[in-house]
């Protein structure tokens, strides 16, 4: 199918995450006293880039693909954000994800602006060779925009460390020398960081633990956790939660979910998934749909798949008392209001899943300095920065008497706005 038709269909099918991102922004800036010009500036992405490019398939055909890269903000430093391969990718989704990256980096105190990229493709339908061709061509199309000091991509949905290695190699071959710091989330062998692969999921669980401890829960053995999405974020969150003694009762992937009220053995499930490429069929579990999974009896819900999952359609029936957003934008503003009214705590995405970009930052620093840390050091610094972000969010929530999402946005937007005010408008 040609890219343009795919694009049209995608835009008709999915809810608009950019509307959600703007609604969240508008909600937060109401509490802030900045000039309209500063607020207006931050509402807009700085640059938007669309590329249409050919990829040779294994059967010799040449197919056109469409990709995007958006830089939302570069006020605090180079822009940082992942690359998504998915059939639902569209410009508004990329804009939203880029804006969320700006707030995420700002909230946890990283010297980065926000960016995001994506290609409209179902990566499961391409061979390894085709994925390599696509990644290398997309990387070369982005060369005018990227550099270790301008814009540093990373993996997101549908992309993985191998693709980041192809990305790094393509950039390096173009400039004529190796530039590991051009991309993060790489394999260790080409300048990746210890702990990067597990960092987002691990960070989600660290946030869950903070939220529980601060509400007086210290024994996790009876805490039932449901995880939507069993990719990089979801599977690593489930694994770390299991390691800490939580009872992970249900997980799902794009094909559907599984449930065992007594808890799933996550290490065995990971083996099952490696062999079968899906979670269903795991011994001793019942089958549930993704819709049913979100409504199962549990204490904590970790949406770790994609945006737009918790809406006014299902938020009234969610049984969890705590939602920790591993995915970006899984809860829309209407669902946020319902959760607030029902006393369900939401740890927002820009805090909950910031572990990934925090360790990406460590990877970038290590690459620039050519000096590498051990895993213990990575996790020690990760924990420290996450808890600092959690503290800042709670302090802001108390100061402005708002929910955690609005607080996180307020704290993040303030840092960008203050820097913008200090830098001034060019020229
Ligand atoms: P991934 O591609 O590794 O995994 C995605 C998982 O979600 C897979 O198990 C897939 O089967 C499942 N899935 C896809 N569509 C689904 C649907 N409609 N219903 C249920 N499950 C579905 O992606 P990932 O890197 O784990 O990213 C997941 C989310 O986390 C995205 O929102 C991403 O933006 C966000 N995120 C990722 C990172 C990272 O470091 N990878 C960092 C921060 C945020």
Tab-separated table of C-alpha atoms in Angstrom, residues 119-422:
chain	number	residue	atom	x	y	z
A	119	UNK	CA	8.148	5.774	10.247
A	120	UNK	CA	4.792	4.454	9.035
A	121	UNK	CA	5.615	0.763	8.867
A	122	UNK	CA	4.681	-2.524	10.484
A	123	UNK	CA	8.178	-3.745	11.418
A	124	UNK	CA	6.932	-7.311	11.950
A	125	UNK	CA	6.179	-7.527	8.209
A	126	UNK	CA	9.774	-6.723	7.135
A	127	UNK	CA	12.781	-9.056	7.079
A	128	UNK	CA	15.957	-8.110	8.963
A	129	UNK	CA	17.565	-7.009	5.712
A	130	UNK	CA	14.564	-4.836	4.808
A	131	UNK	CA	14.563	-3.315	8.318
A	132	UNK	CA	18.244	-2.530	7.929
A	133	UNK	CA	17.634	-0.884	4.517
A	134	UNK	CA	14.743	1.141	5.944
A	135	UNK	CA	16.645	2.232	9.072
A	136	UNK	CA	19.768	3.230	7.150
A	137	UNK	CA	17.828	5.214	4.561
A	138	UNK	CA	15.683	6.950	7.215
A	139	UNK	CA	18.875	7.763	9.191
A	140	UNK	CA	20.518	9.252	6.118
A	141	UNK	CA	17.392	11.336	5.403
A	142	UNK	CA	17.655	12.786	8.932
A	143	UNK	CA	21.315	13.774	8.643
A	144	UNK	CA	20.554	17.506	8.134
A	145	UNK	CA	18.784	17.487	11.517
A	146	UNK	CA	20.810	15.227	13.792
A	147	UNK	CA	24.181	15.384	15.550
A	148	UNK	CA	25.428	14.576	19.068
A	149	UNK	CA	25.054	18.300	19.834
A	150	UNK	CA	21.774	18.952	18.005
A	151	UNK	CA	19.400	15.978	18.116
A	152	UNK	CA	20.007	12.510	19.518
A	153	UNK	CA	17.509	9.740	18.627
A	154	UNK	CA	16.815	6.544	20.639
A	155	UNK	CA	14.538	3.484	20.408
A	156	UNK	CA	10.776	3.597	20.948
A	157	UNK	CA	7.893	1.309	19.961
A	158	UNK	CA	8.911	-1.054	17.169
A	159	UNK	CA	12.625	-0.153	17.224
A	160	UNK	CA	15.460	-1.843	19.114
A	161	UNK	CA	19.212	-1.664	19.912
A	162	UNK	CA	20.201	-3.323	16.614
A	163	UNK	CA	18.399	-0.586	14.680
A	164	UNK	CA	20.204	2.036	16.770
A	165	UNK	CA	23.512	0.367	15.780
A	166	UNK	CA	22.553	0.662	12.065
A	167	UNK	CA	21.591	4.268	12.706
A	168	UNK	CA	24.942	5.007	14.359
A	169	UNK	CA	26.843	3.198	11.592
A	170	UNK	CA	25.031	5.103	8.824
A	171	UNK	CA	25.795	8.466	10.440
A	172	UNK	CA	29.400	7.447	11.130
A	173	UNK	CA	29.989	6.258	7.545
A	174	UNK	CA	28.604	9.559	6.247
A	175	UNK	CA	30.859	11.779	8.355
A	176	UNK	CA	33.851	9.445	8.026
A	177	UNK	CA	34.519	8.517	11.673
A	178	UNK	CA	32.676	6.718	14.481
A	179	UNK	CA	30.160	8.827	16.384
A	180	UNK	CA	28.601	6.655	19.108
A	181	UNK	CA	26.958	9.693	20.775
A	182	UNK	CA	24.673	10.244	17.743
A	183	UNK	CA	22.087	7.828	19.126
A	184	UNK	CA	21.328	6.107	22.452
A	185	UNK	CA	19.876	2.710	23.252
A	186	UNK	CA	22.700	1.051	21.263
A	187	UNK	CA	24.159	-2.377	22.023
A	188	UNK	CA	27.040	-2.248	24.545
A	189	UNK	CA	29.477	-3.362	21.816
A	190	UNK	CA	29.060	-0.065	19.919
A	191	UNK	CA	29.023	2.332	22.876
A	192	UNK	CA	25.731	1.521	24.584
A	193	UNK	CA	25.287	1.850	28.326
A	194	UNK	CA	24.916	-0.824	30.943
A	195	UNK	CA	21.318	-0.833	32.148
A	196	UNK	CA	19.804	1.066	29.179
A	197	UNK	CA	17.596	-1.790	27.920
A	198	UNK	CA	15.879	-2.317	31.260
A	199	UNK	CA	15.910	1.338	32.335
A	200	UNK	CA	12.423	2.475	31.313
A	201	UNK	CA	10.676	-0.539	32.852
A	202	UNK	CA	12.869	-0.362	35.934
A	203	UNK	CA	12.038	3.334	36.299
A	204	UNK	CA	8.303	2.597	36.066
A	205	UNK	CA	8.644	0.200	38.989
A	206	UNK	CA	10.778	2.652	41.006
A	207	UNK	CA	7.946	5.173	40.590
A	208	UNK	CA	5.356	2.571	41.604
A	209	UNK	CA	7.397	1.778	44.732
A	210	UNK	CA	7.721	5.495	45.608
A	211	UNK	CA	3.957	6.000	45.275
A	212	UNK	CA	3.165	2.958	47.424
A	213	UNK	CA	5.737	3.741	50.118
A	214	UNK	CA	4.508	7.325	50.381
A	215	UNK	CA	0.989	6.002	50.964
A	216	UNK	CA	2.275	3.719	53.720
A	217	UNK	CA	2.579	0.411	51.825
A	218	UNK	CA	5.888	-1.368	52.450
A	219	UNK	CA	4.921	-5.026	52.024
A	220	UNK	CA	4.561	-5.627	48.280
A	221	UNK	CA	3.844	-9.368	48.376
A	222	UNK	CA	0.073	-8.907	48.183
A	223	UNK	CA	0.110	-5.993	45.720
A	224	UNK	CA	-1.472	-7.172	42.456
A	225	UNK	CA	-0.027	-5.560	39.333
A	226	UNK	CA	-1.493	-5.587	35.801
A	227	UNK	CA	0.776	-4.675	32.876
A	228	UNK	CA	-0.509	-3.713	29.422
A	229	UNK	CA	2.163	-4.162	26.727
A	230	UNK	CA	4.975	-6.698	27.014
A	231	UNK	CA	7.650	-5.043	24.894
A	232	UNK	CA	10.715	-3.217	26.136
A	233	UNK	CA	8.900	-1.203	28.801
A	234	UNK	CA	6.204	-3.667	29.885
A	235	UNK	CA	8.329	-6.806	30.047
A	236	UNK	CA	11.126	-5.111	31.979
A	237	UNK	CA	8.619	-3.495	34.359
A	238	UNK	CA	6.945	-6.880	34.933
A	239	UNK	CA	10.336	-8.558	35.473
A	240	UNK	CA	11.539	-5.975	37.995
A	241	UNK	CA	8.182	-5.923	39.822
A	242	UNK	CA	8.346	-9.727	40.059
A	243	UNK	CA	11.946	-9.508	41.336
A	244	UNK	CA	10.843	-7.082	44.081
A	245	UNK	CA	8.125	-9.513	45.189
A	246	UNK	CA	5.022	-7.957	43.607
A	247	UNK	CA	2.289	-10.271	42.318
A	248	UNK	CA	2.065	-9.605	38.559
A	249	UNK	CA	-1.390	-11.046	37.825
A	250	UNK	CA	-1.907	-10.093	34.177
A	251	UNK	CA	0.057	-8.932	31.138
A	252	UNK	CA	-0.785	-8.412	27.471
A	253	UNK	CA	0.645	-7.658	24.068
A	254	UNK	CA	-0.955	-6.588	20.805
A	255	UNK	CA	-2.449	-10.095	20.358
A	256	UNK	CA	-4.240	-10.089	23.764
A	257	UNK	CA	-3.609	-10.798	27.428
A	258	UNK	CA	-3.273	-13.485	30.083
A	259	UNK	CA	-4.463	-13.519	33.690
A	260	UNK	CA	-3.720	-15.555	36.795
A	261	UNK	CA	-5.075	-14.062	40.056
A	262	UNK	CA	-2.363	-15.919	42.002
A	263	UNK	CA	0.433	-14.256	40.028
A	264	UNK	CA	2.355	-15.132	36.859
A	265	UNK	CA	5.881	-16.540	36.908
A	266	UNK	CA	7.483	-13.728	34.881
A	267	UNK	CA	10.894	-15.366	34.183
A	268	UNK	CA	9.089	-18.403	32.661
A	269	UNK	CA	6.730	-16.095	30.783
A	270	UNK	CA	9.713	-14.258	29.261
A	271	UNK	CA	11.030	-17.607	27.966
A	272	UNK	CA	7.574	-18.458	26.613
A	273	UNK	CA	7.390	-15.097	24.851
A	274	UNK	CA	10.841	-15.468	23.282
A	275	UNK	CA	9.776	-18.769	21.743
A	276	UNK	CA	6.144	-17.947	20.841
A	277	UNK	CA	6.422	-14.179	20.177
A	278	UNK	CA	3.240	-13.608	22.206
A	279	UNK	CA	2.123	-14.024	25.816
A	280	UNK	CA	-1.053	-16.010	25.170
A	281	UNK	CA	-0.711	-19.772	25.476
A	282	UNK	CA	1.306	-19.477	28.708
A	283	UNK	CA	0.583	-22.468	30.981
A	284	UNK	CA	-1.726	-21.854	33.938
A	285	UNK	CA	-3.199	-18.574	32.717
A	286	UNK	CA	-6.608	-17.501	31.430
A	287	UNK	CA	-7.009	-15.556	28.215
A	288	UNK	CA	-8.299	-11.950	28.420
A	289	UNK	CA	-8.667	-9.250	25.802
A	290	UNK	CA	-6.703	-5.999	26.072
A	291	UNK	CA	-9.935	-4.178	26.984
A	292	UNK	CA	-10.721	-6.672	29.773
A	293	UNK	CA	-7.159	-6.538	31.060
A	294	UNK	CA	-7.424	-2.834	31.933
A	295	UNK	CA	-10.486	-3.539	34.085
A	296	UNK	CA	-9.221	-6.576	36.029
A	297	UNK	CA	-9.216	-6.588	39.849
A	298	UNK	CA	-5.766	-5.308	40.887
A	299	UNK	CA	-3.993	-2.677	42.985
A	300	UNK	CA	-1.725	-1.147	40.352
A	301	UNK	CA	-2.185	-0.770	36.612
A	302	UNK	CA	0.892	-0.203	34.444
A	303	UNK	CA	-0.185	0.824	30.914
A	304	UNK	CA	3.025	0.172	28.970
A	305	UNK	CA	1.807	-0.219	25.373
A	306	UNK	CA	0.695	2.968	23.657
A	307	UNK	CA	-1.294	6.188	23.949
A	308	UNK	CA	-5.076	6.571	24.222
A	309	UNK	CA	-5.817	3.402	26.238
A	310	UNK	CA	-7.617	4.904	29.248
A	311	UNK	CA	-10.541	7.080	28.193
A	312	UNK	CA	-13.965	8.100	29.475
A	313	UNK	CA	-15.232	4.788	28.007
A	314	UNK	CA	-13.350	2.617	30.493
A	315	UNK	CA	-11.957	4.883	33.253
A	316	UNK	CA	-15.066	4.480	35.425
A	317	UNK	CA	-14.529	0.706	35.508
A	318	UNK	CA	-10.800	0.599	36.257
A	319	UNK	CA	-10.310	-1.225	39.571
A	320	UNK	CA	-6.679	-0.266	40.274
A	321	UNK	CA	-6.043	2.391	42.935
A	322	UNK	CA	-2.766	3.454	41.334
A	323	UNK	CA	-1.908	3.918	37.639
A	324	UNK	CA	1.770	4.316	36.685
A	325	UNK	CA	2.130	5.309	33.032
A	326	UNK	CA	4.899	3.312	31.360
A	327	UNK	CA	3.600	4.314	27.921
A	328	UNK	CA	3.471	7.889	26.679
A	329	UNK	CA	-0.014	9.395	26.794
A	330	UNK	CA	-2.040	6.292	27.766
A	331	UNK	CA	-4.616	8.392	29.692
A	332	UNK	CA	-6.658	11.089	27.988
A	333	UNK	CA	-7.795	14.249	29.862
A	334	UNK	CA	-11.377	12.963	30.401
A	335	UNK	CA	-10.058	9.773	32.004
A	336	UNK	CA	-7.699	11.896	34.122
A	337	UNK	CA	-10.709	13.767	35.528
A	338	UNK	CA	-12.542	10.508	36.254
A	339	UNK	CA	-9.507	9.060	38.046
A	340	UNK	CA	-9.148	12.248	40.049
A	341	UNK	CA	-12.829	12.131	41.106
A	342	UNK	CA	-12.506	8.454	42.011
A	343	UNK	CA	-9.351	9.038	44.093
A	344	UNK	CA	-7.183	6.931	41.784
A	345	UNK	CA	-3.605	8.195	41.806
A	346	UNK	CA	-1.907	8.583	38.401
A	347	UNK	CA	1.885	8.817	38.210
A	348	UNK	CA	2.169	10.636	34.869
A	349	UNK	CA	4.180	9.398	31.894
A	350	UNK	CA	6.695	12.247	31.882
A	351	UNK	CA	7.822	11.109	35.331
A	352	UNK	CA	6.896	7.404	35.290
A	353	UNK	CA	8.730	6.418	32.109
A	354	UNK	CA	11.604	8.905	32.348
A	355	UNK	CA	14.045	6.132	33.346
A	356	UNK	CA	14.693	5.486	29.647
A	357	UNK	CA	15.787	8.994	28.757
A	358	UNK	CA	17.732	9.316	32.013
A	359	UNK	CA	19.898	6.312	31.131
A	360	UNK	CA	20.047	7.549	27.522
A	361	UNK	CA	21.545	10.726	28.971
A	362	UNK	CA	24.098	8.610	30.865
A	363	UNK	CA	24.884	6.760	27.621
A	364	UNK	CA	25.438	10.034	25.763
A	365	UNK	CA	27.711	11.357	28.527
A	366	UNK	CA	29.716	8.106	28.521
A	367	UNK	CA	30.062	8.232	24.714
A	368	UNK	CA	31.176	11.871	24.734
A	369	UNK	CA	33.744	11.171	27.441
A	370	UNK	CA	34.692	7.669	26.202
A	371	UNK	CA	34.527	6.594	29.827
A	372	UNK	CA	32.081	3.859	30.765
A	373	UNK	CA	30.264	3.182	34.033
A	374	UNK	CA	29.334	-0.153	35.584
A	375	UNK	CA	25.702	-1.191	36.028
A	376	UNK	CA	25.679	-0.422	39.764
A	377	UNK	CA	26.694	3.188	39.045
A	378	UNK	CA	24.025	3.520	36.320
A	379	UNK	CA	21.278	2.248	38.648
A	380	UNK	CA	22.489	4.360	41.584
A	381	UNK	CA	22.320	7.547	39.485
A	382	UNK	CA	19.017	6.470	37.904
A	383	UNK	CA	17.366	5.971	41.316
A	384	UNK	CA	18.688	9.305	42.542
A	385	UNK	CA	17.351	11.296	39.572
A	386	UNK	CA	13.986	9.517	39.568
A	387	UNK	CA	13.379	10.146	43.266
A	388	UNK	CA	14.438	13.779	42.785
A	389	UNK	CA	11.839	14.078	39.976
A	390	UNK	CA	9.202	12.436	42.158
A	391	UNK	CA	9.958	14.841	45.035
A	392	UNK	CA	9.772	17.860	42.731
A	393	UNK	CA	6.419	16.670	41.363
A	394	UNK	CA	4.955	16.136	44.865
A	395	UNK	CA	6.258	19.496	46.108
A	396	UNK	CA	4.693	21.213	43.085
A	397	UNK	CA	1.411	19.307	43.600
A	398	UNK	CA	1.258	20.576	47.177
A	399	UNK	CA	2.215	24.131	46.268
A	400	UNK	CA	-0.380	24.477	43.493
A	401	UNK	CA	-2.933	21.993	44.963
A	402	UNK	CA	-3.130	20.013	41.734
A	403	UNK	CA	-2.929	16.371	40.648
A	404	UNK	CA	0.429	14.783	39.827
A	405	UNK	CA	0.140	15.199	36.054
A	406	UNK	CA	-0.581	18.904	36.247
A	407	UNK	CA	2.173	19.288	38.852
A	408	UNK	CA	4.724	17.478	36.693
A	409	UNK	CA	3.774	19.627	33.707
A	410	UNK	CA	3.943	22.842	35.775
A	411	UNK	CA	7.424	22.011	37.107
A	412	UNK	CA	8.655	21.009	33.646
A	413	UNK	CA	7.166	23.973	31.787
A	414	UNK	CA	8.556	26.397	34.390
A	415	UNK	CA	12.106	25.243	33.806
A	416	UNK	CA	11.799	25.661	30.031
A	417	UNK	CA	9.979	28.996	30.356
A	418	UNK	CA	12.596	30.392	32.753
A	419	UNK	CA	15.397	29.396	30.377
A	420	UNK	CA	13.523	30.898	27.429
A	421	UNK	CA	12.978	34.144	29.347
A	422	UNK	CA	16.669	34.304	30.216
